[in-house]
Short mmCIF file of C-alpha atoms in Angstrom, two decimals:
data_model
loop_
_atom_site.label_atom_id
_atom_site.label_comp_id
_atom_site.label_asym_id
_atom_site.label_seq_id
_atom_site.Cartn_x
_atom_site.Cartn_y
_atom_site.Cartn_z
CA MET V 1 -5.63 10.49 -41.85
CA ILE V 2 -8.35 13.22 -41.44
CA ALA V 3 -11.68 12.36 -43.04
CA ALA V 4 -12.85 14.96 -45.69
CA SER V 5 -16.35 15.00 -44.31
CA TYR V 6 -15.29 15.93 -40.79
CA SER V 7 -15.32 19.63 -39.93
CA LEU V 8 -12.07 20.52 -38.08
CA GLN V 9 -12.61 22.78 -35.17
CA ILE V 10 -9.78 25.46 -34.98
CA LEU V 11 -9.26 27.88 -32.11
CA LEU V 12 -7.29 31.04 -33.26
CA ILE V 13 -5.72 33.09 -30.47
CA GLU V 14 -4.65 36.25 -32.27
CA ASP V 15 -5.07 39.95 -31.13
CA ASN V 16 -4.35 41.39 -34.56
CA LEU V 17 -7.68 41.41 -36.40
CA ALA V 18 -6.21 41.91 -39.78
CA GLU V 19 -4.07 38.84 -39.53
CA ALA V 20 -6.95 36.88 -38.01
CA ARG V 21 -9.25 37.86 -40.99
CA LEU V 22 -6.43 36.81 -43.42
CA LEU V 23 -6.05 33.31 -41.85
CA GLN V 24 -9.79 32.90 -41.85
CA GLU V 25 -9.86 33.80 -45.55
CA TYR V 26 -7.04 31.32 -46.29
CA LEU V 27 -9.14 28.57 -44.65
CA LYS V 28 -12.11 29.52 -46.79
CA GLN V 29 -10.08 29.25 -49.98
CA ALA V 30 -8.97 25.78 -49.09
CA LYS V 31 -10.19 23.14 -51.55
CA SER V 32 -11.40 20.90 -48.75
CA LYS V 33 -14.18 23.03 -47.04
CA ASN V 34 -13.95 21.24 -43.68
CA PHE V 35 -12.65 24.00 -41.38
CA SER V 36 -14.60 25.74 -38.66
CA LEU V 37 -12.68 28.58 -36.98
CA VAL V 38 -13.26 30.23 -33.64
CA HIS V 39 -11.34 33.57 -33.12
CA VAL V 40 -10.32 35.13 -29.70
CA GLN V 41 -8.03 38.00 -28.90
CA ARG V 42 -6.96 37.10 -25.31
CA LEU V 43 -5.54 34.00 -23.74
CA ARG V 44 -8.25 34.16 -20.88
CA ASP V 45 -10.93 34.02 -23.58
CA ALA V 46 -9.17 30.99 -25.01
CA PHE V 47 -9.45 29.24 -21.65
CA ASN V 48 -13.16 29.97 -21.57
CA LYS V 49 -13.60 28.46 -25.05
CA LEU V 50 -11.70 25.32 -24.20
CA SER V 51 -13.60 24.75 -20.96
CA GLN V 52 -16.89 24.85 -23.04
CA SER V 53 -15.86 22.63 -25.93
CA THR V 54 -12.98 20.74 -27.55
CA TYR V 55 -10.87 21.75 -30.65
CA ASP V 56 -8.84 19.78 -33.13
CA VAL V 57 -6.04 22.36 -33.24
CA ILE V 58 -5.10 25.59 -31.59
CA LEU V 59 -3.38 28.51 -33.61
CA LEU V 60 -1.47 30.53 -31.01
CA ASP V 61 0.13 33.97 -31.54
CA LEU V 62 3.07 34.39 -29.27
CA THR V 63 2.50 38.03 -28.58
CA LEU V 64 -0.82 38.64 -26.81
CA PRO V 65 -2.11 41.50 -24.63
CA ASP V 66 -2.40 39.27 -21.57
CA SER V 67 0.59 36.77 -22.32
CA GLN V 68 3.88 37.30 -23.80
CA GLY V 69 6.27 34.81 -25.44
CA LEU V 70 6.34 31.18 -24.26
CA SER V 71 4.41 31.87 -21.01
CA SER V 72 1.17 31.06 -22.96
CA LEU V 73 2.24 27.53 -24.02
CA PRO V 74 2.42 25.57 -20.80
CA LEU V 75 -0.90 27.08 -19.69
CA LEU V 76 -2.58 25.90 -22.87
CA ILE V 77 -0.89 22.54 -22.72
CA CYS V 78 -2.21 22.13 -19.07
CA GLN V 79 -5.67 23.23 -20.14
CA ALA V 80 -5.99 21.07 -23.35
CA PRO V 81 -3.12 18.41 -23.12
CA SER V 82 -4.50 16.43 -26.04
CA THR V 83 -5.02 19.40 -28.41
CA PRO V 84 -2.10 20.08 -30.91
CA ILE V 85 -0.75 23.65 -30.86
CA VAL V 86 0.65 25.59 -34.03
CA VAL V 87 2.38 28.82 -32.83
CA LEU V 88 2.24 31.99 -35.04
CA THR V 89 5.37 34.14 -35.15
CA ASN V 90 6.83 37.15 -36.85
CA THR V 91 10.13 36.85 -38.76
CA ASN V 92 12.26 38.23 -36.08
CA ASP V 93 11.26 35.69 -33.38
CA GLU V 94 11.59 32.50 -35.30
CA GLU V 95 14.02 31.10 -32.63
CA LEU V 96 11.37 31.64 -30.06
CA ALA V 97 8.97 29.59 -32.12
CA ILE V 98 11.55 26.79 -32.50
CA GLU V 99 11.87 26.76 -28.70
CA ALA V 100 8.07 26.53 -28.43
CA VAL V 101 8.09 23.33 -30.52
CA ARG V 102 10.76 21.86 -28.20
CA GLN V 103 8.49 22.64 -25.31
CA GLY V 104 5.34 21.00 -26.74
CA ALA V 105 4.09 22.81 -29.67
CA GLN V 106 3.54 20.68 -32.75
CA ASP V 107 4.68 23.29 -35.42
CA TYR V 108 5.11 26.89 -35.99
CA LEU V 109 4.27 29.29 -38.78
CA VAL V 110 6.05 32.59 -39.77
CA LYS V 111 3.11 34.96 -40.49
CA ARG V 112 4.56 36.51 -43.63
CA GLN V 113 5.30 33.19 -45.12
CA VAL V 114 1.78 31.68 -44.63
CA ASN V 115 -0.51 30.94 -47.61
CA VAL V 116 -3.40 28.62 -48.03
CA ASP V 117 -1.40 25.49 -48.76
CA VAL V 118 1.14 26.06 -45.89
CA LEU V 119 -1.69 26.79 -43.40
CA VAL V 120 -3.68 23.69 -44.41
CA ARG V 121 -0.57 21.42 -44.35
CA ALA V 122 0.56 22.82 -40.95
CA VAL V 123 -2.91 22.14 -39.46
CA HIS V 124 -3.15 18.56 -40.66
CA TYR V 125 0.50 17.82 -39.79
CA ALA V 126 0.06 19.21 -36.35
CA ILE V 127 -3.02 17.03 -35.78
CA GLU V 128 -1.37 13.80 -37.18
CA ARG V 129 1.80 14.45 -35.19
CA LYS V 130 -0.14 14.94 -31.93
CA GLN V 131 -2.05 11.73 -32.57
CA LEU V 132 1.15 9.97 -33.04
CA LEU V 133 2.63 11.29 -29.90
CA GLU V 134 -0.47 10.38 -27.91
CA SER V 135 -0.29 6.91 -29.38
CA LEU V 136 3.36 6.54 -28.32
CA ARG V 137 2.59 7.96 -24.87
CA THR V 138 -0.20 5.41 -24.44
CA VAL V 139 2.12 2.53 -25.52
CA ASN V 140 4.89 3.78 -23.26
CA GLN V 141 2.47 4.04 -20.27
CA THR V 142 1.22 0.50 -20.98
CA LEU V 143 4.71 -0.74 -21.06
CA GLU V 144 5.64 1.14 -17.88
CA THR V 145 2.60 -0.43 -16.21
CA ARG V 146 3.59 -3.89 -17.39
CA VAL V 147 7.06 -3.48 -16.11
CA GLU V 148 5.92 -2.20 -12.74
CA GLU V 149 3.53 -5.20 -12.48
CA ARG V 150 6.35 -7.77 -13.52
CA THR V 151 8.56 -6.03 -11.08
CA ALA V 152 6.00 -6.47 -8.29
CA GLU V 153 5.58 -10.02 -9.23
CA LEU V 154 9.26 -10.74 -9.11
CA VAL V 155 9.54 -9.05 -5.77
CA LYS V 156 6.54 -11.05 -4.45
CA ALA V 157 8.15 -14.23 -5.75
CA LYS V 158 11.42 -13.37 -4.03
CA GLU V 159 9.58 -12.74 -0.81
CA ILE V 160 7.78 -16.12 -1.24
CA ASN V 161 10.99 -17.87 -1.84
CA GLN V 162 12.58 -16.21 1.19
CA PHE V 163 9.49 -17.13 3.17
CA LYS V 164 9.78 -20.78 2.11
CA SER V 165 13.49 -20.78 2.90
CA GLU V 166 12.98 -19.41 6.39
CA PHE V 167 10.01 -21.86 6.88
CA VAL V 168 12.06 -24.92 6.01
CA SER V 169 14.96 -23.58 8.26
CA MET V 170 12.56 -23.00 11.15
CA LEU V 171 10.86 -26.35 10.71
CA SER V 172 14.16 -28.17 10.68
CA HIS V 173 15.29 -26.50 13.88
CA ASP V 174 12.09 -26.09 15.95
CA ILE V 175 10.57 -29.53 15.05
CA ARG V 176 13.89 -31.37 15.60
CA ASN V 177 13.99 -30.31 19.26
CA PRO V 178 10.62 -31.74 20.34
CA LEU V 179 11.22 -34.79 18.14
CA ASN V 180 14.63 -35.41 19.86
CA THR V 181 12.76 -35.11 23.12
CA ILE V 182 10.14 -37.68 22.13
CA LEU V 183 12.82 -40.05 20.83
CA LEU V 184 14.95 -39.79 23.91
CA ALA V 185 12.01 -40.37 26.30
CA ALA V 186 10.59 -43.12 24.27
CA GLY V 187 14.02 -44.80 24.16
CA LEU V 188 14.49 -44.57 27.95
CA LEU V 189 10.99 -46.10 28.41
CA GLN V 190 11.61 -48.89 26.06
CA LYS V 191 15.11 -49.80 27.25
CA ASN V 192 14.60 -49.31 30.90
CA ASP V 193 11.00 -50.22 31.48
CA ASP V 194 11.56 -52.72 34.23
CA LYS V 195 14.24 -50.43 36.04
CA LEU V 196 12.16 -47.07 35.99
CA THR V 197 9.98 -46.15 38.87
CA LYS V 198 6.39 -45.19 38.43
CA ASP V 199 7.23 -41.45 38.91
CA LYS V 200 9.97 -41.56 36.46
CA LYS V 201 7.80 -43.22 33.72
CA PHE V 202 5.21 -40.50 34.38
CA THR V 203 7.88 -37.87 33.92
CA HIS V 204 9.03 -39.20 30.63
CA LEU V 205 5.43 -39.53 29.45
CA GLN V 206 4.91 -35.89 30.41
CA MET V 207 7.95 -34.95 28.37
CA ILE V 208 6.52 -36.71 25.32
CA ARG V 209 3.10 -35.09 25.76
CA SER V 210 4.71 -31.61 26.14
CA ALA V 211 6.89 -32.23 23.07
CA ILE V 212 3.86 -33.39 20.99
CA LYS V 213 1.96 -30.35 22.19
CA ASN V 214 4.69 -28.04 21.11
CA MET V 215 4.93 -29.63 17.66
CA ALA V 216 1.14 -29.36 17.32
CA GLN V 217 1.13 -25.71 18.37
CA LEU V 218 4.00 -25.02 15.84
CA LEU V 219 2.02 -26.71 12.96
CA ASP V 220 -1.13 -24.77 13.93
CA GLU V 221 0.74 -21.52 13.74
CA VAL V 222 2.32 -22.38 10.36
CA SER V 223 -1.12 -23.41 9.05
CA PHE V 224 -2.67 -20.13 10.30
CA ILE V 225 -0.07 -17.89 8.68
CA GLY V 226 -0.33 -19.86 5.41
CA LYS V 227 -4.09 -19.24 5.52
CA ALA V 228 -3.68 -15.57 6.28
CA GLU V 229 -1.14 -15.14 3.43
CA SER V 230 -3.47 -16.76 0.94
CA SER V 231 -6.17 -14.21 1.93
CA LYS V 232 -8.42 -16.95 3.37
CA LEU V 233 -8.64 -15.37 6.81
CA ARG V 234 -12.10 -13.98 7.34
CA CYS V 235 -13.67 -12.14 10.16
CA GLU V 236 -16.92 -13.78 11.40
CA LEU V 237 -18.79 -11.53 13.89
CA SER V 238 -21.05 -12.84 16.57
CA PRO V 239 -22.37 -11.46 19.95
CA MET V 240 -19.96 -11.94 22.84
CA ASP V 241 -19.42 -10.97 26.42
CA LEU V 242 -15.91 -9.35 26.00
CA GLU V 243 -15.12 -8.81 29.66
CA ALA V 244 -15.78 -12.61 30.51
CA PHE V 245 -13.89 -13.63 27.41
CA CYS V 246 -10.83 -11.57 28.53
CA ASN V 247 -11.12 -12.94 32.04
CA GLN V 248 -10.85 -16.50 30.60
CA ILE V 249 -7.73 -15.45 28.62
CA VAL V 250 -6.21 -14.19 31.79
CA GLU V 251 -7.09 -17.20 33.81
CA GLU V 252 -5.44 -19.41 31.17
CA ALA V 253 -2.22 -17.33 31.52
CA GLN V 254 -2.23 -17.22 35.34
CA LEU V 255 -0.36 -20.54 35.81
CA THR V 256 2.58 -19.35 33.52
CA ALA V 257 2.74 -16.02 35.29
CA LEU V 258 2.82 -17.67 38.72
CA ASP V 259 5.77 -19.89 37.53
CA LYS V 260 7.75 -16.68 36.85
CA ASP V 261 6.51 -14.98 40.12
CA LEU V 262 4.76 -12.36 38.00
CA THR V 263 1.76 -10.27 39.17
CA LEU V 264 -0.80 -10.28 36.33
CA VAL V 265 -3.24 -7.31 36.60
CA PHE V 266 -6.35 -7.10 34.57
CA THR V 267 -8.47 -3.93 34.57
CA THR V 268 -11.53 -2.68 32.59
CA PHE V 269 -12.61 0.88 31.71
CA GLY V 270 -15.88 2.15 30.35
CA GLU V 271 -19.21 0.37 29.62
CA LEU V 272 -18.57 -2.80 27.72
CA GLY V 273 -21.85 -4.69 27.40
CA GLU V 274 -22.29 -7.23 24.60
CA ARG V 275 -20.08 -6.60 21.53
CA LEU V 276 -19.87 -7.90 18.03
CA GLY V 277 -16.60 -9.68 17.56
CA ASP V 278 -14.75 -12.68 16.02
CA GLU V 279 -13.90 -14.90 19.01
CA ASN V 280 -11.25 -16.97 17.07
CA LEU V 281 -9.33 -13.83 15.91
CA LEU V 282 -9.52 -12.24 19.32
CA ARG V 283 -8.16 -15.41 20.98
CA HIS V 284 -5.08 -15.30 18.79
CA ILE V 285 -4.56 -11.68 19.41
CA LEU V 286 -5.12 -11.53 23.20
CA GLY V 287 -3.45 -14.82 23.85
CA ASN V 288 -0.25 -14.12 21.91
CA LEU V 289 0.08 -10.62 23.31
CA LEU V 290 -0.49 -11.56 26.93
CA ASN V 291 1.74 -14.63 26.69
CA ASN V 292 4.49 -12.56 25.15
CA ALA V 293 4.32 -10.00 27.93
CA ILE V 294 4.72 -12.78 30.46
CA LYS V 295 7.36 -14.69 28.59
CA TYR V 296 9.63 -11.55 28.21
CA SER V 297 9.03 -10.09 31.63
CA LEU V 298 11.62 -10.40 34.34
CA PRO V 299 10.74 -12.67 37.35
CA GLY V 300 8.98 -10.89 40.10
CA GLY V 301 7.63 -8.13 37.79
CA ILE V 302 4.18 -6.98 36.82
CA VAL V 303 2.23 -7.48 33.54
CA ARG V 304 -0.88 -5.24 32.98
CA PHE V 305 -3.90 -5.97 30.69
CA GLU V 306 -6.25 -3.17 30.16
CA LEU V 307 -9.49 -3.40 28.38
CA ILE V 308 -10.90 0.11 27.44
CA ALA V 309 -14.39 0.35 26.08
CA GLN V 310 -15.37 3.12 23.61
CA GLU V 311 -18.68 3.70 21.78
CA ASN V 312 -18.07 1.58 18.68
CA SER V 313 -14.50 0.27 19.36
CA VAL V 314 -12.42 -1.31 22.15
CA ILE V 315 -8.83 -0.87 23.05
CA PHE V 316 -6.60 -3.64 24.39
CA LYS V 317 -3.47 -2.56 26.12
CA PHE V 318 -0.67 -4.88 27.17
CA GLN V 319 2.28 -3.61 29.25
CA ASP V 320 5.24 -5.24 30.67
CA TRP V 321 8.65 -4.04 32.27
CA GLY V 322 10.74 -6.80 30.66
CA ILE V 323 13.59 -7.10 28.31
CA GLY V 324 12.13 -4.70 25.58
CA ILE V 325 12.61 -4.62 21.85
CA ALA V 326 15.50 -2.93 20.07
CA GLN V 327 14.58 -0.24 17.44
CA GLN V 328 16.09 -2.31 14.54
CA ASP V 329 13.93 -5.25 15.58
CA GLN V 330 10.69 -3.16 15.74
CA LYS V 331 10.87 -2.52 12.03
CA ARG V 332 10.48 -6.30 11.28
CA LEU V 333 8.43 -7.11 14.40
CA PHE V 334 5.43 -8.43 12.51
CA GLN V 335 7.27 -10.47 9.80
CA PRO V 336 6.97 -14.14 10.02
CA PHE V 337 9.90 -16.02 11.78
CA HIS V 338 11.59 -12.75 12.92
CA ARG V 339 12.80 -12.78 16.57
CA GLY V 340 14.59 -9.98 18.48
CA GLU V 341 18.34 -10.30 18.98
CA ASN V 342 17.92 -10.04 22.78
CA VAL V 343 15.53 -13.00 23.21
CA GLY V 344 18.42 -15.30 24.09
CA LYS V 345 17.37 -18.87 24.72
CA LEU V 346 13.59 -18.04 25.26
CA PRO V 347 11.58 -20.37 23.17
CA GLY V 348 9.60 -19.17 20.21
CA THR V 349 8.92 -19.50 16.58
CA GLY V 350 8.69 -15.83 15.52
CA LEU V 351 5.10 -16.39 14.21
CA GLY V 352 3.05 -15.13 17.20
CA LEU V 353 3.24 -11.38 16.39
CA ALA V 354 2.81 -12.16 12.66
CA ILE V 355 -0.34 -13.95 13.50
CA VAL V 356 -1.54 -11.13 15.76
CA LYS V 357 -0.95 -8.53 12.96
CA LYS V 358 -3.00 -10.65 10.48
CA CYS V 359 -5.78 -11.03 12.94
CA VAL V 360 -5.90 -7.43 13.75
CA GLU V 361 -6.03 -6.56 10.05
CA ALA V 362 -8.70 -9.06 9.39
CA HIS V 363 -10.75 -7.53 12.19
CA GLY V 364 -10.31 -4.02 10.61
CA GLY V 365 -8.18 -2.74 13.50
CA GLU V 366 -4.81 -1.47 14.10
CA ILE V 367 -1.75 -2.30 16.40
CA VAL V 368 1.03 -0.05 17.72
CA VAL V 369 4.01 -0.79 19.86
CA ASN V 370 6.26 1.27 22.11
CA SER V 371 9.27 -0.40 23.51
CA GLN V 372 12.71 0.18 24.98
CA ILE V 373 15.56 -2.26 25.75
CA GLU V 374 15.58 -3.18 29.46
CA VAL V 375 12.60 -0.78 30.10
CA GLY V 376 9.62 -2.70 28.69
CA THR V 377 7.09 -2.97 26.01
CA THR V 378 3.48 -1.74 25.41
CA PHE V 379 1.20 -3.06 22.69
CA ILE V 380 -2.02 -1.22 21.99
CA VAL V 381 -4.63 -2.87 19.79
CA THR V 382 -7.69 -0.93 18.72
CA LEU V 383 -10.64 -2.96 17.13
CA PRO V 384 -13.93 -1.67 15.84
CA LEU V 385 -16.10 -3.96 18.17
CA MET V 386 -19.68 -2.37 18.02
CA ARG V 387 -21.89 -2.53 20.99
CA ILE V 388 -25.18 -4.49 20.49
#
């Protein structure tokens, strides 16, 4: 309800002065002296008034010198969306007034039928109806927001369940292999200890160590992804010699590259100097990408690793001429446990690139890939590593 002590601010848009004075007189005759009317004759003048102050209701003539028919209505609604509008019409365009109500006006008045009671009732009705509509709109928006939030929660829950399912499936497959190796080698050592040569025993022990190392690496990767998914991954910057760090990564990968008869080429461009970076995150990024380039290269090929220094950022580029990545696989490339269809029997958990992506994001950088089947793959990582 409208409080009697409150002065209702009314904006009248009417080019006929006689009719404007009549409406003003009706408001003065109203028993409740709580109306304050501002009169303008043009739509553009109404916009000026609305930009300067707010009004409780607008009385709009549908025939104005600078606007005809319903063209005024959407402009006013856009200018003052929360202000109720009552259209004023002549007897012969009542259908136009009804259409105006359909398009957003709260009520209409036929000028020849207006009197004090009709005008006051229309003003109060328009205000109350607009308030009700605004309340309903607010409730509707709240419900829509809750539905969207709940939908997002359900989608997230589905993704988590899928992640758990893939995780269990992956563990059952990838841990079973090294466990079988350990059991087989241990069984041979136990049953044939007196028959095995020293070299054979050493070979079986090496198999056990290798299997344990693979299991430990798998568990480390799973633990790292879990940490990243729970938003516990943090970037901790410290001064580092980036070129020396990259050389160390390359040296660690050289043995694997030599086993495949690959030429590993590392080059630097620009002035590096000391940079601020997170060594742990960088090790995951560079190590995974370089090892992937080696793993998926064809024997006898070349793997290039380029370090490009810029003023406040560094670019790492890894290029191979290996098996490549199919377009459909590139869409899911950084999802945990996803592996390309063409990897064949090459070992892997599908976690490496997911870890790389998480580390790049934690470091505030970006990663892009360009790849073609049987042509090769290029990964480019750009990180904001500031020079000290």
